[in-house]
XYZ file of C-alpha atoms in Angstrom:
664
model
C 26.002 -3.481 -15.210
C 25.372 -6.939 -17.561
C 22.075 -7.098 -15.066
C 21.170 -3.507 -15.973
C 22.074 -3.378 -19.511
C 19.799 -6.636 -20.311
C 16.936 -5.289 -17.989
C 17.174 -1.727 -19.701
C 16.929 -3.675 -23.172
C 14.072 -5.002 -22.267
C 12.519 -1.974 -20.995
C 13.454 -0.098 -24.269
C 11.807 -3.115 -26.140
C 8.216 -2.775 -24.219
C 7.941 0.798 -24.762
C 9.240 -0.116 -28.262
C 6.858 -2.558 -29.153
C 3.943 -1.032 -27.280
C 4.464 2.212 -29.397
C 4.562 0.419 -32.580
C 1.706 -1.723 -31.849
C -0.414 1.360 -31.413
C 1.672 3.972 -34.480
C 0.767 1.114 -36.493
C -2.794 1.442 -37.062
C -2.924 4.458 -36.544
C -0.513 5.251 -40.139
C -2.863 2.726 -41.763
C -6.009 4.183 -41.059
C -4.711 7.901 -42.472
C -3.393 5.734 -45.133
C 0.038 7.475 -44.620
C 1.971 4.562 -46.227
C 5.210 6.907 -45.406
C 4.437 6.032 -41.555
C 5.230 2.193 -41.862
C 9.087 2.716 -42.072
C 8.076 3.602 -37.769
C 6.414 1.046 -37.798
C 8.606 -1.359 -39.250
C 11.413 0.329 -37.160
C 9.895 -0.717 -34.619
C 9.817 -4.339 -35.113
C 13.220 -4.395 -36.010
C 14.526 -2.263 -33.490
C 12.744 -4.786 -31.081
C 14.868 -7.669 -32.618
C 18.017 -5.642 -31.916
C 16.918 -4.955 -28.397
C 16.216 -8.184 -27.095
C 19.175 -9.636 -29.058
C 20.692 -7.156 -26.942
C 19.506 -8.721 -23.628
C 19.239 -12.418 -24.464
C 23.444 -11.784 -25.270
C 23.798 -10.587 -21.648
C 22.412 -12.709 -20.087
C 24.423 -15.694 -21.669
C 27.734 -13.777 -21.268
C 26.666 -13.898 -17.530
C 25.885 -16.988 -17.070
C 28.997 -17.673 -19.259
C 31.009 -15.026 -17.131
C 28.809 -16.953 -13.627
C 28.278 -13.341 -12.704
C 25.888 -14.583 -9.931
C 24.489 -10.648 -9.171
C 21.835 -11.803 -11.230
C 19.061 -14.103 -10.023
C 18.645 -16.468 -12.925
C 22.161 -17.193 -12.997
C 22.534 -17.660 -9.194
C 19.177 -19.787 -9.820
C 20.742 -22.093 -12.749
C 24.559 -21.173 -13.034
C 27.314 -23.367 -11.150
C 30.770 -23.172 -11.753
C 31.032 -26.736 -12.284
C 29.171 -27.285 -15.129
C 30.305 -27.258 -18.383
C 29.993 -24.767 -20.563
C 28.205 -25.873 -23.026
C 25.241 -26.895 -20.474
C 25.914 -23.061 -19.260
C 24.965 -21.623 -22.329
C 22.040 -23.993 -23.043
C 20.655 -23.139 -19.311
C 19.715 -20.075 -21.146
C 15.946 -22.540 -22.053
C 16.669 -24.395 -18.591
C 14.106 -22.917 -16.234
C 10.999 -20.462 -16.279
C 13.218 -16.959 -16.751
C 15.451 -18.103 -19.159
C 12.915 -20.010 -21.180
C 10.621 -16.499 -21.709
C 13.634 -14.846 -22.864
C 14.099 -17.249 -25.673
C 11.094 -17.476 -26.912
C 10.779 -13.101 -26.948
C 14.257 -13.600 -29.210
C 12.739 -16.458 -31.379
C 10.133 -13.737 -31.856
C 11.705 -10.995 -32.429
C 14.055 -13.030 -35.427
C 11.156 -14.218 -36.567
C 9.201 -10.905 -36.633
C 12.058 -8.947 -38.177
C 12.495 -11.393 -41.342
C 8.685 -11.358 -41.801
C 9.012 -7.475 -41.968
C 11.946 -8.022 -44.059
C 10.683 -10.390 -46.923
C 7.301 -8.679 -46.996
C 8.297 -4.925 -46.089
C 7.813 -3.965 -50.194
C 4.172 -5.654 -50.054
C 1.320 -2.958 -51.312
C -1.967 -3.444 -49.044
C -2.585 -3.639 -45.340
C -1.823 -7.020 -44.506
C 1.624 -6.345 -43.852
C 1.133 -4.071 -41.569
C -1.428 -5.454 -39.123
C 0.802 -8.651 -39.451
C 3.754 -6.941 -38.200
C 1.729 -4.894 -35.635
C -0.181 -8.671 -34.384
C 3.690 -9.656 -33.870
C 4.668 -6.731 -31.628
C 1.571 -7.074 -29.773
C 2.502 -11.089 -28.784
C 6.210 -9.694 -27.967
C 4.765 -7.160 -25.708
C 3.012 -9.821 -24.029
C 6.578 -11.861 -23.862
C 7.941 -8.718 -22.969
C 4.957 -7.935 -19.663
C 6.181 -11.247 -18.747
C 9.952 -10.319 -18.895
C 9.622 -7.065 -16.461
C 6.772 -8.880 -13.621
C 6.211 -12.920 -13.341
C 8.967 -13.956 -15.100
C 12.048 -11.460 -14.720
C 15.286 -13.366 -14.940
C 17.335 -10.142 -13.920
C 16.274 -9.259 -10.363
C 19.451 -8.306 -8.443
C 21.119 -10.958 -5.822
C 22.632 -9.834 -2.992
C 24.487 -11.157 -1.041
C 25.872 -12.653 -4.429
C 26.368 -15.900 -3.424
C 29.930 -17.773 -4.943
C 28.541 -20.294 -6.969
C 25.085 -21.482 -7.785
C 23.229 -25.171 -7.693
C 23.771 -25.518 -11.848
C 21.090 -25.879 -14.276
C 18.157 -29.764 -13.435
C 20.516 -32.375 -14.076
C 18.038 -34.155 -16.755
C 18.893 -30.680 -18.767
C 22.670 -31.765 -18.273
C 22.662 -34.962 -18.515
C 22.984 -35.320 -22.909
C 23.304 -33.718 -25.533
C 19.858 -33.591 -26.625
C 18.987 -30.785 -24.430
C 21.388 -28.570 -26.393
C 19.113 -29.434 -29.525
C 15.695 -30.481 -28.415
C 14.363 -26.703 -26.912
C 15.940 -24.556 -29.786
C 13.680 -26.622 -32.285
C 10.323 -26.812 -30.212
C 10.581 -22.687 -30.157
C 11.199 -22.342 -33.368
C 8.275 -24.170 -33.940
C 5.916 -23.261 -31.824
C 6.991 -19.350 -31.732
C 7.212 -19.942 -35.933
C 3.455 -21.026 -35.831
C 2.785 -17.056 -34.459
C 3.509 -15.789 -38.058
C 0.989 -17.131 -40.065
C -1.689 -16.558 -37.073
C -0.157 -13.078 -37.357
C -0.750 -12.787 -41.172
C -4.435 -14.554 -40.337
C -5.112 -11.170 -37.798
C -4.125 -8.617 -40.721
C -6.186 -10.540 -43.163
C -8.912 -9.539 -41.012
C -8.230 -6.869 -39.878
C -7.076 -5.207 -43.671
C -10.216 -7.006 -45.646
C -7.783 -9.268 -47.327
C -9.472 -12.520 -45.796
C -11.154 -12.900 -48.737
C -8.151 -13.256 -50.984
C -5.782 -16.532 -50.576
C -3.253 -14.352 -50.505
C -2.094 -14.376 -46.910
C -2.232 -17.777 -47.304
C 0.234 -17.767 -50.288
C 2.929 -15.457 -48.231
C 2.246 -17.387 -45.114
C 2.683 -21.033 -46.687
C 6.651 -21.079 -46.256
C 6.789 -20.168 -42.837
C 3.440 -22.169 -41.776
C 6.066 -25.477 -43.310
C 9.225 -24.027 -41.619
C 7.465 -23.635 -38.351
C 5.452 -26.851 -38.867
C 9.127 -28.952 -39.675
C 10.970 -27.172 -36.583
C 8.415 -28.509 -34.638
C 8.274 -32.211 -35.965
C 11.771 -32.253 -35.620
C 11.220 -31.274 -31.702
C 9.326 -33.616 -31.178
C 11.023 -36.482 -32.916
C 14.206 -35.061 -30.837
C 12.268 -34.739 -27.552
C 10.952 -38.472 -27.830
C 14.717 -39.172 -28.514
C 15.764 -37.413 -25.186
C 13.520 -39.694 -23.592
C 14.362 -42.585 -24.790
C 18.204 -41.926 -24.140
C 18.137 -40.314 -20.649
C 15.166 -41.195 -18.164
C 16.233 -45.211 -18.764
C 13.062 -46.428 -19.242
C 12.970 -47.674 -22.824
C 10.599 -45.892 -24.547
C 10.078 -42.314 -26.074
C 6.844 -41.589 -25.780
C 5.024 -41.687 -22.171
C 2.237 -39.518 -23.203
C 3.397 -37.157 -20.428
C 1.936 -33.454 -20.481
C 4.240 -31.668 -21.589
C 5.012 -34.071 -24.281
C 1.056 -33.719 -25.286
C 1.471 -29.460 -25.082
C 3.875 -29.889 -28.270
C 1.722 -32.304 -29.631
C -1.338 -30.991 -29.573
C -0.970 -27.929 -31.937
C 0.720 -30.495 -34.287
C -1.860 -31.730 -35.312
C -3.910 -28.838 -35.723
C -1.073 -27.167 -37.478
C -0.770 -30.652 -39.613
C -4.499 -30.331 -40.257
C -3.977 -26.870 -41.613
C -1.513 -27.735 -44.109
C -4.011 -29.794 -46.030
C -7.173 -28.358 -45.620
C -5.301 -25.172 -46.588
C -4.971 -27.330 -50.375
C -8.331 -27.896 -50.439
C -8.871 -23.342 -50.363
C -6.409 -22.554 -52.655
C -7.508 -25.358 -55.222
C -11.606 -25.377 -54.645
C -12.337 -22.149 -53.036
C -13.826 -24.085 -49.718
C -13.159 -24.054 -46.159
C -11.789 -21.095 -45.737
C -13.731 -20.286 -42.551
C -12.258 -23.445 -41.211
C -9.094 -22.486 -42.329
C -8.787 -19.178 -40.670
C -10.349 -21.085 -37.717
C -7.077 -23.326 -37.760
C -4.837 -21.455 -37.600
C -6.563 -18.839 -35.003
C -6.692 -22.897 -32.711
C -2.976 -23.706 -33.569
C -1.630 -20.906 -32.286
C -4.070 -20.495 -29.192
C -2.937 -24.218 -28.522
C 1.129 -23.077 -28.530
C -0.240 -20.333 -26.227
C -1.837 -22.828 -24.111
C 0.866 -25.467 -24.146
C 3.269 -22.924 -22.839
C 1.002 -22.226 -19.778
C 1.111 -25.737 -19.129
C 4.528 -25.776 -19.065
C 5.130 -22.707 -17.161
C 2.235 -22.836 -14.688
C 3.575 -25.119 -12.546
C -0.190 -26.857 -12.414
C 1.138 -29.922 -14.131
C 3.817 -32.550 -13.183
C 6.047 -34.024 -15.307
C 9.812 -34.393 -15.707
C 10.408 -30.830 -17.231
C 7.607 -28.782 -16.759
C 8.626 -25.840 -14.842
C 7.911 -24.536 -10.996
C 4.802 -22.904 -9.922
C 4.472 -18.776 -9.926
C 1.838 -16.246 -11.227
C 2.772 -16.614 -14.891
C -0.161 -18.648 -15.213
C -2.537 -15.991 -14.818
C -0.725 -13.807 -17.042
C -0.877 -16.389 -20.011
C -4.683 -17.204 -19.712
C -5.520 -13.460 -19.395
C -3.571 -13.494 -22.697
C -5.567 -16.208 -23.816
C -8.713 -14.985 -23.118
C -7.953 -11.972 -24.694
C -6.917 -13.297 -27.603
C -10.131 -15.191 -28.491
C -12.059 -12.419 -27.868
C -10.200 -10.630 -30.197
C -10.055 -13.421 -32.604
C -14.037 -14.437 -32.226
C -15.347 -10.659 -33.068
C -13.158 -10.384 -35.839
C -13.571 -13.672 -37.991
C -17.290 -13.004 -36.770
C -16.611 -9.335 -38.596
C -15.341 -11.255 -42.037
C -17.747 -14.014 -42.301
C -19.508 -13.049 -44.880
C -16.537 -12.553 -47.026
C -15.483 -16.574 -45.553
C -18.042 -18.261 -47.915
C -16.866 -21.427 -49.916
C -16.410 -20.978 -53.962
C -16.803 -24.713 -54.586
C -18.067 -27.584 -53.416
C -17.661 -31.253 -53.551
C -17.862 -32.896 -56.718
C -17.723 -36.487 -55.767
C -16.909 -38.297 -52.389
C -14.043 -40.254 -54.282
C -11.904 -37.109 -54.892
C -8.560 -35.743 -52.866
C -11.175 -33.308 -51.106
C -12.585 -35.734 -49.427
C -9.830 -37.538 -48.364
C -8.339 -34.440 -46.613
C -12.128 -33.499 -44.934
C -11.741 -36.929 -43.176
C -8.055 -36.338 -42.520
C -8.934 -33.297 -41.036
C -11.851 -34.673 -39.534
C -9.554 -37.255 -37.515
C -6.703 -34.930 -36.907
C -9.498 -32.487 -34.967
C -10.485 -36.021 -33.434
C -7.282 -36.362 -32.329
C -6.333 -33.294 -31.214
C -9.455 -32.440 -28.916
C -8.571 -36.345 -27.370
C -5.279 -35.609 -26.286
C -6.332 -32.134 -25.206
C -9.212 -33.663 -22.869
C -6.918 -36.745 -21.657
C -4.076 -33.688 -20.486
C -6.563 -31.129 -19.170
C -9.062 -33.541 -17.281
C -6.637 -33.872 -14.228
C -6.550 -30.270 -14.221
C -10.399 -29.271 -14.358
C -11.192 -32.140 -11.951
C -9.330 -31.079 -9.269
C -10.528 -27.131 -9.853
C -14.030 -28.420 -9.538
C -14.341 -30.521 -7.226
C -10.844 -30.604 -5.553
C -10.081 -34.415 -6.632
C -6.676 -35.843 -8.055
C -7.462 -38.080 -11.065
C -4.846 -39.165 -13.335
C -5.446 -39.642 -17.326
C -3.281 -42.798 -18.324
C -1.268 -44.327 -21.256
C -4.172 -47.028 -21.643
C -6.192 -43.939 -22.277
C -4.462 -42.437 -24.954
C -3.650 -45.533 -26.407
C -7.202 -46.474 -26.554
C -8.177 -43.708 -27.745
C -6.284 -42.332 -30.235
C -4.460 -45.594 -31.438
C -7.644 -45.796 -34.047
C -7.288 -42.509 -34.658
C -3.387 -43.217 -35.972
C -4.180 -46.160 -38.091
C -7.322 -44.678 -39.961
C -4.656 -41.799 -40.443
C -2.249 -43.728 -41.895
C -4.739 -45.499 -44.636
C -6.177 -42.579 -45.646
C -2.687 -41.522 -46.518
C -2.272 -43.989 -48.782
C -4.791 -43.186 -50.492
C -4.976 -39.514 -51.067
C -2.393 -38.977 -53.146
C -3.511 -41.834 -55.015
C -6.884 -39.331 -55.773
C -7.248 -36.986 -58.128
C -9.118 -33.767 -57.248
C -12.854 -33.427 -58.077
C -13.573 -37.020 -59.213
C -10.928 -40.439 -59.714
C -11.842 -42.650 -62.617
C -12.028 -46.542 -61.776
C -9.139 -47.715 -63.778
C -6.761 -44.942 -63.324
C -7.072 -45.364 -59.473
C -7.284 -48.667 -59.541
C -3.572 -48.993 -61.302
C -2.052 -46.194 -58.963
C -3.558 -48.092 -55.728
C -2.179 -52.065 -56.664
C 1.145 -51.971 -55.789
C 0.222 -50.312 -51.864
C -2.880 -53.023 -52.009
C 0.097 -55.809 -52.112
C 2.965 -54.376 -50.122
C -0.075 -53.985 -47.320
C -1.031 -57.607 -48.074
C 2.412 -58.800 -47.697
C 3.170 -57.139 -44.337
C 0.432 -57.933 -43.052
C 1.157 -61.479 -43.885
C 4.634 -60.656 -42.535
C 3.673 -59.062 -38.972
C 0.780 -62.778 -38.411
C 4.271 -64.911 -39.274
C 6.191 -62.423 -36.960
C 3.948 -63.140 -33.916
C 1.686 -59.684 -34.271
C -1.800 -60.606 -32.952
C -3.366 -57.681 -31.980
C -5.215 -56.037 -34.670
C -4.416 -52.978 -34.504
C -0.729 -53.527 -35.155
C -1.182 -55.869 -37.609
C -3.202 -53.324 -39.334
C -0.776 -50.597 -38.833
C 2.018 -52.469 -40.348
C -0.517 -53.413 -43.502
C -2.101 -49.321 -43.917
C 1.647 -48.608 -43.202
C 2.560 -50.659 -45.693
C 0.174 -49.590 -48.090
C 0.684 -45.217 -47.530
C 4.289 -46.657 -48.835
C 3.366 -47.897 -51.681
C 0.927 -45.708 -53.203
C 3.413 -42.764 -52.124
C 6.809 -44.003 -53.883
C 4.734 -45.135 -56.769
C 3.614 -41.641 -57.276
C 7.364 -41.211 -57.489
C 7.748 -43.932 -59.647
C 5.069 -42.967 -62.219
C 6.073 -39.677 -62.725
C 10.119 -40.044 -63.444
C 9.065 -42.558 -65.669
C 6.690 -40.343 -67.290
C 9.537 -37.728 -68.038
C 11.892 -41.108 -68.286
C 9.810 -41.879 -71.346
C 8.650 -38.127 -72.743
C 12.804 -36.880 -72.288
C 15.032 -39.887 -72.492
C 16.789 -38.596 -69.011
C 17.988 -40.942 -66.888
C 16.240 -42.047 -63.810
C 17.745 -40.359 -61.061
C 17.865 -36.915 -63.744
C 14.089 -37.513 -64.251
C 13.254 -37.837 -60.712
C 15.489 -34.616 -60.007
C 13.151 -32.899 -62.108
C 9.976 -34.596 -60.695
C 10.546 -33.145 -57.557
C 11.634 -29.767 -58.809
C 8.947 -29.240 -60.571
C 6.568 -29.661 -57.795
C 8.157 -29.092 -54.970
C 5.467 -28.515 -52.735
C 3.625 -31.900 -53.796
C 6.361 -34.403 -53.417
C 7.844 -32.830 -50.213
C 4.467 -33.965 -48.938
C 4.763 -37.462 -50.153
C 8.656 -37.632 -48.441
C 6.800 -36.144 -45.614
C 4.609 -38.978 -46.157
C 7.495 -41.218 -46.150
C 9.096 -40.052 -43.080
C 5.994 -40.746 -41.161
C 5.283 -44.715 -42.628
C 8.968 -45.392 -41.285
C 7.648 -43.624 -37.987
C 5.059 -45.367 -37.923
C 6.828 -48.374 -38.320
C 9.472 -48.081 -35.914
C 6.411 -47.404 -33.189
C 3.972 -50.773 -34.127
C 7.297 -52.679 -34.231
C 8.901 -51.575 -31.061
C 5.474 -51.726 -29.436
C 4.700 -54.872 -30.521
C 7.987 -57.156 -30.790
C 10.213 -55.526 -27.681
C 11.707 -57.736 -25.223
C 13.225 -56.877 -22.608
C 15.361 -59.271 -19.599
C 16.802 -57.968 -16.114
C 19.255 -59.693 -14.684
C 22.485 -59.614 -12.027
C 25.707 -60.400 -13.646
C 28.656 -61.324 -12.454
C 31.992 -60.337 -13.902
C 32.354 -62.349 -17.455
C 28.383 -63.724 -16.813
C 25.626 -63.378 -19.354
C 22.236 -62.918 -20.282
C 20.519 -62.822 -24.047
C 17.981 -60.987 -24.921
C 16.040 -62.045 -28.527
C 19.084 -63.966 -29.747
C 21.647 -61.153 -28.558
C 24.449 -62.406 -25.927
C 25.409 -59.835 -23.978
C 28.263 -60.544 -21.245
C 29.146 -58.395 -18.017
C 33.048 -56.805 -18.139
C 33.278 -54.897 -14.586
C 32.149 -52.195 -13.003
C 33.727 -48.873 -12.942
C 33.616 -45.024 -11.116
C 35.116 -41.966 -12.017
C 34.718 -38.506 -11.218
C 33.915 -35.663 -13.418
C 34.065 -32.307 -12.899
C 29.908 -31.225 -12.071
C 29.002 -35.116 -10.720
C 30.142 -38.741 -10.040
C 29.678 -41.690 -12.510
C 29.068 -45.319 -12.063
C 29.125 -47.424 -14.865
C 29.288 -51.473 -15.792
C 30.947 -52.593 -19.414
C 28.780 -54.818 -21.186
C 30.550 -56.421 -24.481
C 28.400 -57.783 -26.906
C 29.175 -60.753 -27.846
C 29.266 -62.811 -31.009
C 29.854 -66.289 -30.580
C 33.397 -66.269 -27.768
C 33.724 -62.538 -30.046
C 33.414 -59.258 -28.388
C 31.763 -57.526 -31.784
C 30.865 -54.422 -29.201
C 30.669 -52.762 -25.944
C 28.308 -50.592 -24.071
C 28.394 -48.880 -20.946
C 25.103 -47.419 -19.373
C 26.017 -45.420 -16.461
C 24.441 -43.596 -12.988
C 25.743 -39.817 -12.824
C 25.481 -38.866 -9.274
C 24.886 -34.698 -8.778
C 25.421 -32.906 -6.020
C 21.967 -31.495 -6.367
C 19.659 -34.075 -6.625
C 19.503 -36.761 -4.389
C 18.869 -39.886 -6.625
C 21.261 -41.032 -9.282
C 20.560 -39.698 -13.205
C 20.378 -43.036 -15.291
C 22.379 -43.004 -18.471
C 21.336 -45.613 -20.554
C 23.294 -47.031 -23.638
C 22.398 -48.337 -26.894
C 23.564 -49.883 -29.483
C 22.007 -49.627 -32.854
C 21.310 -51.946 -35.950
C 19.188 -51.250 -38.562
C 16.827 -53.940 -37.353
C 16.676 -51.932 -33.986
C 18.087 -51.420 -30.211
C 19.900 -53.015 -27.788
C 19.337 -51.173 -24.611
C 21.274 -50.976 -21.540
C 20.625 -49.587 -18.155
C 22.082 -49.988 -14.885
C 19.276 -50.436 -12.569
C 21.592 -51.182 -9.319
C 25.344 -52.424 -8.393
C 27.589 -53.472 -5.555
C 29.367 -50.728 -3.679
C 32.460 -53.795 -4.284
C 31.846 -53.809 -8.218
C 31.249 -57.617 -7.377
C 28.068 -57.883 -9.628
C 25.497 -55.496 -11.137
C 21.867 -54.944 -11.605
C 21.596 -53.942 -15.500
C 17.812 -54.039 -17.688
C 18.713 -55.262 -21.210
C 15.956 -54.438 -24.317
C 15.358 -55.444 -27.586
C 13.555 -52.708 -29.285
C 12.905 -53.658 -32.631
C 12.760 -51.243 -35.743
C 13.532 -47.963 -32.996
C 16.242 -46.517 -34.925
C 13.734 -45.740 -38.136
C 11.510 -43.335 -35.575
C 14.780 -41.122 -35.803
C 15.840 -41.738 -39.324
C 11.786 -41.263 -40.533
C 11.565 -37.755 -38.440
C 14.371 -37.078 -40.765
C 12.666 -38.038 -43.549
C 9.701 -35.901 -42.601
C 12.166 -32.676 -41.813
C 13.518 -33.448 -45.418
C 9.741 -33.130 -46.915
C 9.205 -29.915 -44.796
C 12.534 -28.292 -46.201
C 11.786 -29.348 -49.520
C 8.562 -27.863 -49.786
C 9.645 -24.644 -48.649
C 12.372 -24.653 -51.701
C 11.246 -22.211 -54.474
C 9.733 -23.747 -57.169
C 11.493 -25.028 -60.551
C 9.061 -23.678 -63.239
C 10.899 -24.336 -66.458
C 11.360 -28.292 -64.993
C 7.287 -28.050 -64.129
C 6.701 -27.097 -67.744
C 8.852 -29.713 -69.282
C 6.786 -32.531 -67.998
C 4.213 -33.856 -70.347
C 0.669 -32.356 -70.182
C -0.392 -35.976 -68.486
C 2.178 -35.695 -65.578
C 1.452 -31.633 -65.417
C -2.633 -32.809 -64.725
C -1.504 -35.214 -61.842
C 1.154 -33.550 -60.524
C -1.572 -30.208 -59.759
C -1.232 -29.889 -55.635
């Protein structure tokens, strides 16, 4: 019953989306706006039907209905309920269901908030969203059907992938990733809608999608940070980014989306880069589909890629269809996409945005080529090659350092042309902080040029961006006699987009500090210890207390209790473990981490004697790693501030000089 309900809901949703996608253009062409209600009804109906199907699958998982193929594949009576529910996105078919549901939710929200808008932009955008939804429905009745019958019905299943039930972050990272990935379909749909409706020359589609784009970008940012954290907490190697193809698949569209968020301001402010922005948004959507293809086709090896199947051909066909269709649309609208403005001076904010876009695009192609090259080499010459961390680091670190520098220069520059004295005043705090941090890094032992530059430019960017808040708040204090906190609140409330961007910049700087420090000053030691013996890493003394084991519902656990010492006093304990799952031949390491403001002590259990007489542990000192997670939070906070409604009264209350500076 549950299986039939879920499957039939998808079948009906497929019919509804197909009819809606066909009916929308007919209504627009005939000028029958009263018919648009049926197009919008199709969007809402699709959301209801996909919700029914998704809930039915979750119910099947929780009730252990092993007559459903997906439940038989990932379900287990021993798996805790939380991990049973999140196994919805733990394998290929369930992840496609979840994708379709998130897309249906976004589409319904877009139509609801914009249903009263005049013109044909929203109808065409709704039609585009239905076409994308139709593609995923085809997958769900074809190669990714999770609702196939199973006979004879097994009494139990293998449970989800052990790596996906070993940490609570698996309940956070994938939903954030889907909300980011799928959310980028919305600006793409409006870009297509703008071209189909002839409204592409106007910036209206950009203004309508600004909050949607920032929201999706914020979710994708949070997903990348959460994925790094999961890797750090679960995989046991003490790192958080390995240029794994699946990591790259999420990072590549993030780069183009970030470039778009900057370059679109040039279009709004100066009427430039219209064609570039359109292509950037189309490219970002295609990269999300490409990333989905990479992770779900089985053509790459990764700790969290899904298995092989025919679904890859469907994705390739859809990518080709999107590229060809958008190519014709862009070509047909090229006469409307000429720039209205031009660069007035090389030292201006728009110049920095252009350079940023160049670097972001180069970065994207670097990661994309490094990710796809092994696949192309194997397909073309039948040889297996790998592109590893040294390639990505060598190519990407100079780009990251240059982007840090521009992130400091950009906020200090005005639009059109910079005035020397004003620019100097804005740059001085950042320059001083950058020089100080470079000296501190050298004194601390940094010798790599890029590490020193990264510390210096991160300090420079931090100084300039913080200076923007200080100058603006001081201007309000002077003009209105407000207290400094109130002035700061009103300043941010008066131009949330601008200051949300600066908050995001500060988040990037914190992440940069964490990544650079942990890469430069990481210290580790592996030791075999008997109870009572100690090991010292970076001045932190750790004592092995005892080994232990216990039986849990879905696994067996072997652990070691490690005591962090301050002299003879125990100040904290850590319990790195090995988890043994019935379906896995290898234990899943579960490190334990003790975080401080200055860094993490990372414990990983490497081996143990059966009688518990000794254990081998790796203890790693990871400087400033907590700053990465906090920086990610600040980044997302910037996105939240950026999408909040503007306080017009606050903006009007800022002095004229400050208003001029506050223009985005």
